[in-house]
Short mmCIF file of C-alpha atoms (C1' of nucleotides) in Angstrom, two decimals:
data_model
loop_
_atom_site.label_atom_id
_atom_site.label_comp_id
_atom_site.label_asym_id
_atom_site.label_seq_id
_atom_site.Cartn_x
_atom_site.Cartn_y
_atom_site.Cartn_z
CA MET A 24 59.00 39.26 74.67
CA LYS A 25 61.72 40.06 72.18
CA ASN A 26 64.61 37.61 72.19
CA VAL A 27 66.42 34.87 74.05
CA GLU A 28 68.26 37.27 76.27
CA THR A 29 65.16 39.03 77.57
CA LEU A 30 63.49 35.67 78.11
CA LEU A 31 66.37 34.48 80.27
CA ARG A 32 66.68 37.74 82.12
CA THR A 33 63.00 37.89 82.97
CA SER A 34 62.67 34.22 83.89
CA LEU A 35 62.38 33.51 87.58
CA TRP A 36 65.52 31.40 87.54
CA GLY A 37 67.34 33.80 85.22
CA GLN A 38 67.09 36.60 87.74
CA SER A 39 68.81 34.53 90.37
CA LEU A 40 71.88 33.85 88.24
CA THR A 41 75.05 35.87 88.33
CA GLU A 42 76.01 37.80 85.24
CA GLU A 43 78.66 35.23 84.42
CA GLU A 44 76.23 32.35 84.74
CA LEU A 45 73.71 34.18 82.65
CA GLN A 46 76.21 34.72 79.85
CA ARG A 47 77.10 31.06 79.94
CA ALA A 48 73.41 30.11 79.75
CA LEU A 49 72.93 32.52 76.89
CA SER A 50 75.77 31.12 74.84
CA GLY A 51 74.34 27.62 75.11
CA THR A 52 70.88 28.64 73.99
CA VAL A 53 69.60 29.06 70.47
CA GLU A 54 66.34 30.42 69.14
CA ARG A 55 64.08 28.65 66.69
CA THR A 56 60.72 29.51 65.18
CA PHE A 57 57.98 26.96 64.65
CA ALA A 58 55.05 27.48 62.31
CA ALA A 59 51.49 27.00 63.51
CA GLY A 60 50.67 23.31 63.65
CA ALA A 61 54.30 22.16 63.69
CA PHE A 62 55.62 19.86 66.37
CA ILE A 63 58.15 21.56 68.61
CA CYS A 64 59.19 18.18 69.86
CA MET A 65 57.81 14.73 69.57
CA LYS A 66 57.13 11.94 71.95
CA GLY A 67 59.80 9.26 71.68
CA GLU A 68 62.61 11.54 70.59
CA PRO A 69 65.71 11.70 72.74
CA VAL A 70 65.73 14.92 74.71
CA GLU A 71 68.60 17.24 73.91
CA TYR A 72 67.26 20.61 74.95
CA TRP A 73 65.46 22.46 77.66
CA MET A 74 62.96 24.70 75.99
CA GLY A 75 61.33 27.99 76.82
CA ILE A 76 58.72 29.93 74.90
CA ILE A 77 59.77 33.41 73.88
CA ASP A 78 56.58 34.22 72.08
CA GLY A 79 53.66 32.11 71.00
CA LEU A 80 51.59 29.25 72.33
CA GLY A 81 52.38 25.57 72.63
CA LYS A 82 50.15 22.69 73.56
CA MET A 83 51.48 19.78 75.52
CA ALA A 84 49.69 16.57 74.69
CA SER A 85 50.19 12.90 75.12
CA HIS A 86 48.66 10.32 72.91
CA TRP A 87 47.86 6.89 74.02
CA THR A 88 48.73 3.83 71.94
CA THR A 89 44.99 3.43 71.47
CA GLY A 90 45.12 6.59 69.39
CA LYS A 91 43.34 8.71 71.95
CA THR A 92 44.88 12.13 72.49
CA THR A 93 44.92 13.75 75.89
CA SER A 94 45.64 17.42 76.07
CA LEU A 95 47.74 18.19 79.09
CA THR A 96 48.37 21.90 79.20
CA GLY A 97 49.32 24.98 77.27
CA ILE A 98 52.63 26.76 77.45
CA THR A 99 52.89 30.43 76.73
CA ASN A 100 55.34 33.31 76.91
CA GLY A 101 57.99 32.73 79.55
CA GLY A 102 57.11 29.10 80.20
CA TRP A 103 59.82 26.40 80.27
CA PHE A 104 59.34 22.68 79.75
CA GLY A 105 61.15 19.41 79.22
CA GLU A 106 63.24 19.50 82.39
CA GLY A 107 61.82 16.20 83.66
CA SER A 108 62.89 14.15 80.67
CA LEU A 109 66.20 16.00 80.45
CA LEU A 110 67.08 15.15 84.03
CA LYS A 111 66.22 11.51 83.68
CA ASN A 112 67.96 11.24 80.33
CA GLU A 113 64.99 9.48 78.82
CA VAL A 114 62.97 9.93 75.67
CA ARG A 115 60.26 12.55 75.68
CA ARG A 116 56.93 11.36 76.97
CA TYR A 117 54.67 13.82 75.23
CA ASP A 118 54.34 15.93 72.13
CA VAL A 119 54.47 19.68 72.11
CA MET A 120 52.71 21.35 69.24
CA ALA A 121 52.76 25.01 68.28
CA LEU A 122 49.20 26.30 68.12
CA ARG A 123 50.33 29.46 66.43
CA GLU A 124 53.69 30.64 65.15
CA THR A 125 55.94 30.24 68.12
CA ARG A 126 59.50 31.27 68.95
CA VAL A 127 61.32 28.87 71.21
CA ALA A 128 64.59 29.15 73.11
CA MET A 129 66.50 25.88 73.18
CA MET A 130 69.16 25.36 75.81
CA ASN A 131 71.44 22.47 75.12
CA ARG A 132 71.94 19.68 77.62
CA SER A 133 75.48 20.46 78.68
CA THR A 134 74.61 24.07 79.49
CA PHE A 135 71.61 22.91 81.47
CA MET A 136 73.79 20.47 83.37
CA TRP A 137 76.40 23.13 83.98
CA LEU A 138 73.80 25.39 85.55
CA MET A 139 72.66 22.55 87.76
CA ASP A 140 76.21 22.05 88.95
CA HIS A 141 76.93 25.72 89.57
CA SER A 142 73.79 27.47 90.74
CA ILE A 143 71.86 26.60 93.87
CA PRO A 144 69.00 28.97 93.01
CA PHE A 145 68.72 27.25 89.65
CA ASN A 146 68.25 23.92 91.38
CA ARG A 147 65.70 25.37 93.73
CA HIS A 148 63.77 26.71 90.82
CA LEU A 149 63.82 23.37 89.04
CA ILE A 150 62.50 21.51 92.05
CA THR A 151 59.71 24.01 92.50
CA GLN A 152 58.79 23.81 88.85
CA LEU A 153 58.73 20.02 88.83
CA ASN A 154 56.52 20.03 91.87
CA GLU A 155 54.13 22.56 90.44
CA ARG A 156 53.93 20.70 87.18
CA LEU A 157 53.13 17.49 88.98
CA GLY A 158 50.28 19.15 90.82
CA GLN A 159 49.04 20.64 87.60
CA PHE A 160 49.02 17.31 85.80
CA ILE A 161 47.09 15.64 88.56
CA GLY A 162 44.56 18.43 88.36
CA MET A 163 44.35 18.00 84.59
CA MET A 164 43.60 14.33 84.94
CA GLU A 165 40.46 14.86 86.97
CA ASN A 166 39.72 17.78 84.73
CA GLU A 167 39.54 15.61 81.61
CA ARG A 168 37.53 12.88 83.21
CA LEU A 169 35.16 14.37 85.69
CA LEU A 170 34.25 17.92 84.95
CA ASP A 171 31.73 19.56 82.72
CA ILE A 172 32.96 21.73 79.90
CA ASP A 173 32.47 25.14 81.49
CA THR A 174 34.48 24.03 84.47
CA ARG A 175 37.20 22.56 82.28
CA ILE A 176 37.59 25.84 80.50
CA ALA A 177 37.82 27.62 83.83
CA ARG A 178 40.58 25.25 84.95
CA VAL A 179 42.52 25.53 81.72
CA LEU A 180 42.48 29.29 82.09
CA ALA A 181 43.41 29.19 85.74
CA ALA A 182 46.34 26.92 84.92
CA PHE A 183 47.94 29.73 82.93
CA PHE A 184 48.17 31.85 86.02
CA ASN A 185 50.50 29.67 87.99
CA PRO A 186 53.26 32.14 88.80
CA VAL A 187 55.92 29.44 88.91
CA LEU A 188 55.23 27.84 85.56
CA TYR A 189 54.11 30.95 83.75
CA PRO A 190 55.92 33.95 85.23
CA GLY A 191 55.26 36.00 82.13
CA THR A 192 51.48 36.02 82.29
CA THR A 193 49.68 39.07 83.56
CA ASN A 194 45.94 39.43 84.00
CA LEU A 195 45.62 39.74 80.28
CA LEU A 196 46.11 36.40 78.61
CA GLN A 197 46.70 36.63 74.90
CA ILE A 198 44.92 33.64 73.52
CA SER A 199 42.09 33.30 71.04
CA GLN A 200 38.97 31.36 71.83
CA GLU A 201 39.90 28.86 69.17
CA GLU A 202 43.21 28.19 70.89
CA LEU A 203 41.48 27.89 74.23
CA GLY A 204 39.22 25.29 72.65
CA TYR A 205 42.23 23.27 71.51
CA LEU A 206 43.65 23.27 75.01
CA ALA A 207 40.41 22.27 76.70
CA GLY A 208 39.72 19.68 74.02
CA VAL A 209 36.44 21.24 72.93
CA SER A 210 35.15 22.93 69.81
CA ARG A 211 35.61 26.64 69.36
CA GLN A 212 31.87 27.16 69.56
CA ARG A 213 31.69 25.43 72.89
CA ALA A 214 34.71 27.31 74.18
CA ASN A 215 32.94 30.52 73.28
CA GLN A 216 29.80 29.45 75.17
CA GLY A 217 31.79 28.41 78.19
CA LEU A 218 33.64 31.67 78.15
CA LYS A 219 30.38 33.54 78.24
CA VAL A 220 29.28 31.58 81.29
CA LEU A 221 32.49 32.60 83.03
CA GLU A 222 32.04 36.16 81.92
CA ASP A 223 28.49 36.24 83.31
CA ALA A 224 29.86 34.95 86.59
CA GLY A 225 32.19 37.93 86.64
CA LEU A 226 35.35 35.86 86.59
CA VAL A 227 36.80 36.93 83.25
CA ARG A 228 36.34 39.50 80.56
CA SER A 229 36.86 38.44 76.98
CA GLU A 230 38.10 40.78 74.33
CA TYR A 231 39.41 40.50 70.83
CA GLY A 232 42.36 38.16 70.75
CA GLY A 233 42.60 37.76 74.49
CA ILE A 234 41.01 37.16 77.85
CA GLU A 235 41.35 39.23 80.97
CA VAL A 236 41.07 37.42 84.27
CA LEU A 237 39.24 39.33 86.96
CA ASP A 238 38.86 36.76 89.71
CA LEU A 239 41.55 34.09 89.70
CA ASP A 240 40.43 32.37 92.90
CA GLY A 241 36.90 32.19 91.61
CA LEU A 242 38.20 30.67 88.41
CA ARG A 243 40.19 28.04 90.28
CA SER A 244 37.25 26.96 92.41
CA PHE A 245 34.64 27.25 89.68
CA GLY A 246 32.31 24.25 89.65
CA ASP A 247 33.18 23.02 93.12
"C1'" DA B 17 28.13 27.54 58.87
"C1'" DC B 18 27.44 32.35 58.35
"C1'" DA B 19 27.42 37.31 59.48
"C1'" DT B 20 29.78 40.76 62.10
"C1'" DT B 21 33.53 43.22 63.89
"C1'" DA B 22 38.45 43.97 65.22
"C1'" DA B 23 43.06 44.21 63.70
"C1'" DA B 24 46.75 44.15 60.34
"C1'" DT B 25 48.34 45.35 55.96
"C1'" DT B 26 48.57 47.77 51.75
"C1'" DC B 27 48.49 51.74 48.95
"C1'" DG B 28 48.17 56.57 47.62
"C1'" DA B 29 49.03 61.00 48.60
"C1'" DT C 16 54.55 59.34 57.22
"C1'" DC C 17 49.65 59.42 57.79
"C1'" DG C 18 45.14 57.73 56.94
"C1'" DA C 19 41.77 55.50 54.16
"C1'" DA C 20 40.74 51.11 51.99
"C1'" DT C 21 41.24 46.35 51.65
"C1'" DT C 22 42.24 41.84 53.46
"C1'" DT C 23 42.69 38.66 57.13
"C1'" DA C 24 41.55 36.82 61.57
"C1'" DA C 25 38.51 36.37 65.62
"C1'" DT C 26 34.03 36.47 67.54
"C1'" DG C 27 28.88 35.84 68.24
"C1'" DT C 28 24.77 33.51 67.06
#
DNA sequence: ACATTAAATTCGA
DNA sequence: TCGAATTTAATGT
């Protein structure tokens, strides 16, 4: 992924726009880079942008007033987020943190609204994305509470291969085991162990700096 | 926590 | 510009 323009052009919704609409979207979008560990956006801030990841890895997390942090999901190349809060014109309900240096495209509110008013495919895409995200969050809930660690890791990985939310991901997911650990809420050591279990089961193949998924369905139903 | 190995970067020709 | 050497990052135990 190189820049804002390629991100938009390769996004599912971007492909359904006319050239004119695309140019308009482009002119209302800026790029920003976040260092590893920085907050891309914080819970409680007013929402001014719809954001998409050009390159990098973000972690969506919510923390309870009790101080407990719940990791929701990761966002990687080609993933967009924040549409829910933007639509409802409310403050953001979660934090998004960059796990490694991450380049983010930020579309301002008026451009987002303009696209909603002018493009039916754009609306369709939004509805689908909201729906998928909802399903994913429900899955994450049971994930955090009920499942053993190996299974959690399997689910976290499987979540990256939702074609609607993460159109950019191929079979080769570029994520280190440490980052996977952050997303599953486990230590790196444990993530490594869990990964080996999955590898023995023939579901994934781990390599330096990334993980290749061999059997997505098996990964989704792992532990059932 | 430590040892090993892969990748990225630097440096010299 | 190429490749060896060094440094940095990821992995396995």
